[in-house]
Amino acid sequence: MPLLEDGRILPDAWVGVDDDAPLPEGPVIVPLARLAEAAGRNAPLGVSIGNDVGVDALAPWLPRLALVQVVLPKSKDGRAFSQIRALREYHGFAGEIRVAGHVIPDHYAMLLRCGASTVVVPEGADPAVWQASRHVVRIAYQHAQSAEQPLALLRRKVA
Amino acid sequence: MPEAPFLRPPQHARTYRYDAVDREFLAERIAEFRGQVQRRLAGALTEDEFKPLRLMNGLYLQLHAYMLRVAIPYGVLNATQLRQLAYIARRWDRGWGHFTTRQNIQFNWTKLVDTPEMLEALAAVDMHAIQTSGNCIRNTTTDEFAGAAPDEVADPRVYAEILRQWSSLHPEFTWLPRKFKIAVRGAEEDRIASRTHDVAVQLKRDAAGEVGFTIHVGGGMGRTPILAQPIFDFVPEAEFLRTMEAILRVYNALGQRENIYRARIKILVRDLGRDGFLELVNAELARMPVEPYRLAPEIVQAISAHFAPPPFAPADGAAAALERATAADAEFADWVRLNTRPHRQPGYASAVISLKPVGGIPGDATAEQMEAVAELAERFGFGELRVSHTQNLVLPHVHQKHLHALWQGLRAAGLGTANFGQGTDIIACPGLDYCALANARSIPISQQISERVDALDRAFALGELQIKISGCINACGHHHVAHIGILGVDKHGAEAYQITLGGAPGNDAAIGELIGPSFSYDDVAGAVETILRTHIAQRLPGERFLDTYRRIGQAPFKEALYAAA
Ligand code: SF4
């Protein structure tokens, strides 16, 4: 599926691996249970976590991880937003945070504010629609993880 | 105090005044929703995807039409805004609006294509429908006598406005398990049903006079009514938003999402236990950085300036003149006794405008009535208005010398009913006449009960009495915390009504107890009358229904209701 970053569809170098499929060469995204097995390889490592996983469970692996993928099983299930924010704020994770599942353009700006990097979008998705949705509201009233310029009171301009 | 480098609101601003930044935010938000409506109409968004988006903009799909719920932030509005609501009611609805227990207003006959225009009309007076619905942080509610009540230790509007801003399009808390309601009060007396909220905040002052917050969490009504539990005794002001963030973080991560009846924070707090929940909140607080979430005193100061008191006039012997006027006119005296409240400023009172005419529809106001009230507010109340959670309007600051003229103006508009806090001041949700979730009608039941209670009240002076009606277990009519609560249920496809007794919303909050089997649509008003006649027969001199019930218990009422059958 296409990968969206910053308004563009990018080539995706990562390969997602299921519970029991053999591990291929190169960068892989594995389930939590296979982290130990995959970590020994000499290739970039990513993990995909369900939205009921507390990100603290990843703490020992974070130095080794280049990517964490979170998932929205349904568009209205917002647990991933807290997972993303916790990865950035509590763990200082600086790698890629990728969002998969039932993501819609209306999530996009908030996902980025929580600290997401990329979104797996549906086949044929128009990046312009996502980009427009991202930029439609430029004022925010609360601290978040993305770049922002303070304005008076609680307000800030979202970059 | 150094001049705040922030906004310069007018001297007595009455409401939080938007500046260019707030207006830009609102305009962007409307543009976003306009785009979403267009994508929905073009089929690019499924109804499933669109639903949470429209809900976040206050748009519900009801039985007969869309309903637009407009936020009246913490129930505070000014005369210009009320006039605009009247205009909207006339232009896009059927000429009236319905004030709700959430201190909002609903327009029940909205067309989807009209909504972006309606939102623009609202934005023209700095109003919106953001987060009046959906699984997000809803309109914060507060005391309708804020800024006027003599017992207030700090102004709850200031902190409610701070919460409004902080919760607007919060990036982390816009897709919560379920809706989230916060109530803020500034007085010891609980006039806002605090403990029925997900979070209840009470402003306090420490020995040094600094503001802090007592916080209760996990209240709610619905299928499982629970009263909120205390978790923090005194959160310092600077830590206010940080503490709110921590509570919401725990809820967003751990609140149930599979079953909507188990998704409110009350169930999480109940399952974890108050201590278990608190431990998790403290764990978040221990990890959160302090500085980015600090509520700076300059911000509080700048926002407080928006709620500066109006330029009060001297008392000028008004109290004595009022006494003479009430002595000369018994009807006026009734209205003053029941519908006005003391004010901290000598010579002033807060006046409650009842939206509960006997036999009328609770909370409804026509466009003409809204305009009449707006004008009276301008003439006699600095243009300032409140909506109460009991579905009435309030002019918070009226000079006592104007009360008589105000009352006459209200009577001319059909708004002079003297019944605030009395048996005919019934809270009722829209019920099956409008609501897609309803089991039974609330409005006609309320009208019937109102007529009967009025007759009893005239004969026997019932005193303070709270009757509340919900058309289904979602409990929008607060029936759980009513002295007499009525819940519409479905009994083999017919409307039926369960009655609970002994609930209360305030400092002595309690959940009402079910009295017995339900009553049919035709019998429920009669059952309420039977309950009240039992009260009248059993009461001590001057005793309210609630106190009689607490003293003598269920049995006499049960017997009166069911023994004959
Ligand atoms: S209590 Fe039920 S019927 Fe009444 S408004 Fe709420 S959801 Fe609708």
Short mmCIF file of N, CA, C and O and ligand atoms in Angstrom, two decimals, chain B residues 429-432 435 437-440 442 470-477, ligand 1:
data_model
loop_
_atom_site.label_atom_id
_atom_site.label_comp_id
_atom_site.label_asym_id
_atom_site.label_seq_id
_atom_site.Cartn_x
_atom_site.Cartn_y
_atom_site.Cartn_z
N CYS B 429 -35.69 15.71 28.48
CA CYS B 429 -34.94 15.60 27.23
C CYS B 429 -35.94 15.64 26.07
O CYS B 429 -37.14 15.56 26.29
N PRO B 430 -35.47 15.74 24.82
CA PRO B 430 -36.41 15.79 23.69
C PRO B 430 -37.23 14.49 23.52
O PRO B 430 -38.35 14.53 23.00
N GLY B 431 -36.66 13.35 23.92
CA GLY B 431 -37.41 12.10 23.86
C GLY B 431 -37.85 11.71 22.45
O GLY B 431 -37.31 12.19 21.45
N LEU B 432 -38.86 10.86 22.41
CA LEU B 432 -39.27 10.24 21.15
C LEU B 432 -39.87 11.23 20.15
O LEU B 432 -40.07 10.90 18.99
N CYS B 435 -35.75 12.38 19.23
CA CYS B 435 -34.48 11.70 19.39
C CYS B 435 -34.51 10.29 18.83
O CYS B 435 -35.42 9.50 19.14
N LEU B 437 -32.72 7.85 19.58
CA LEU B 437 -32.38 6.81 20.55
C LEU B 437 -33.52 6.54 21.54
O LEU B 437 -33.45 5.62 22.34
N ALA B 438 -34.56 7.35 21.48
CA ALA B 438 -35.58 7.32 22.53
C ALA B 438 -36.40 6.04 22.54
O ALA B 438 -36.63 5.41 21.52
N ASN B 439 -36.85 5.66 23.74
CA ASN B 439 -37.84 4.59 23.91
C ASN B 439 -39.24 5.17 24.02
O ASN B 439 -40.22 4.48 23.75
N ALA B 440 -39.33 6.38 24.52
CA ALA B 440 -40.64 6.92 24.89
C ALA B 440 -40.60 8.43 24.80
O ALA B 440 -39.53 9.04 24.81
N SER B 442 -40.87 12.18 26.09
CA SER B 442 -40.63 12.91 27.34
C SER B 442 -41.51 14.15 27.40
O SER B 442 -42.00 14.51 28.46
N SER B 470 -36.17 11.46 31.33
CA SER B 470 -35.34 11.03 30.20
C SER B 470 -36.14 10.06 29.35
O SER B 470 -36.82 9.19 29.89
N GLY B 471 -35.97 10.17 28.03
CA GLY B 471 -36.71 9.28 27.13
C GLY B 471 -36.02 7.94 26.89
O GLY B 471 -36.57 7.07 26.22
N CYS B 472 -34.82 7.78 27.44
CA CYS B 472 -34.15 6.48 27.38
C CYS B 472 -33.02 6.48 28.40
O CYS B 472 -32.75 7.50 29.03
N ILE B 473 -32.34 5.35 28.51
CA ILE B 473 -31.37 5.16 29.57
C ILE B 473 -30.12 6.05 29.42
O ILE B 473 -29.31 6.15 30.32
N ASN B 474 -29.98 6.72 28.28
CA ASN B 474 -28.86 7.66 28.18
C ASN B 474 -28.96 8.80 29.18
O ASN B 474 -27.98 9.48 29.47
N ALA B 475 -30.15 9.03 29.68
CA ALA B 475 -30.33 9.90 30.85
C ALA B 475 -29.97 11.35 30.62
O ALA B 475 -29.50 12.04 31.53
N CYS B 476 -30.21 11.85 29.40
CA CYS B 476 -29.95 13.27 29.14
C CYS B 476 -30.80 14.16 30.03
O CYS B 476 -30.47 15.31 30.27
N GLY B 477 -31.93 13.64 30.50
CA GLY B 477 -32.80 14.42 31.39
C GLY B 477 -32.43 14.30 32.85
O GLY B 477 -33.17 14.77 33.71
S1 SF4 C 1 -32.21 10.54 27.17
FE1 SF4 C 1 -32.40 9.21 25.40
S2 SF4 C 1 -34.26 9.93 24.42
FE2 SF4 C 1 -33.61 11.55 25.76
S3 SF4 C 1 -32.36 12.89 24.46
FE3 SF4 C 1 -30.99 11.49 25.54
S4 SF4 C 1 -30.69 9.85 24.08
FE4 SF4 C 1 -32.54 10.94 23.42
#
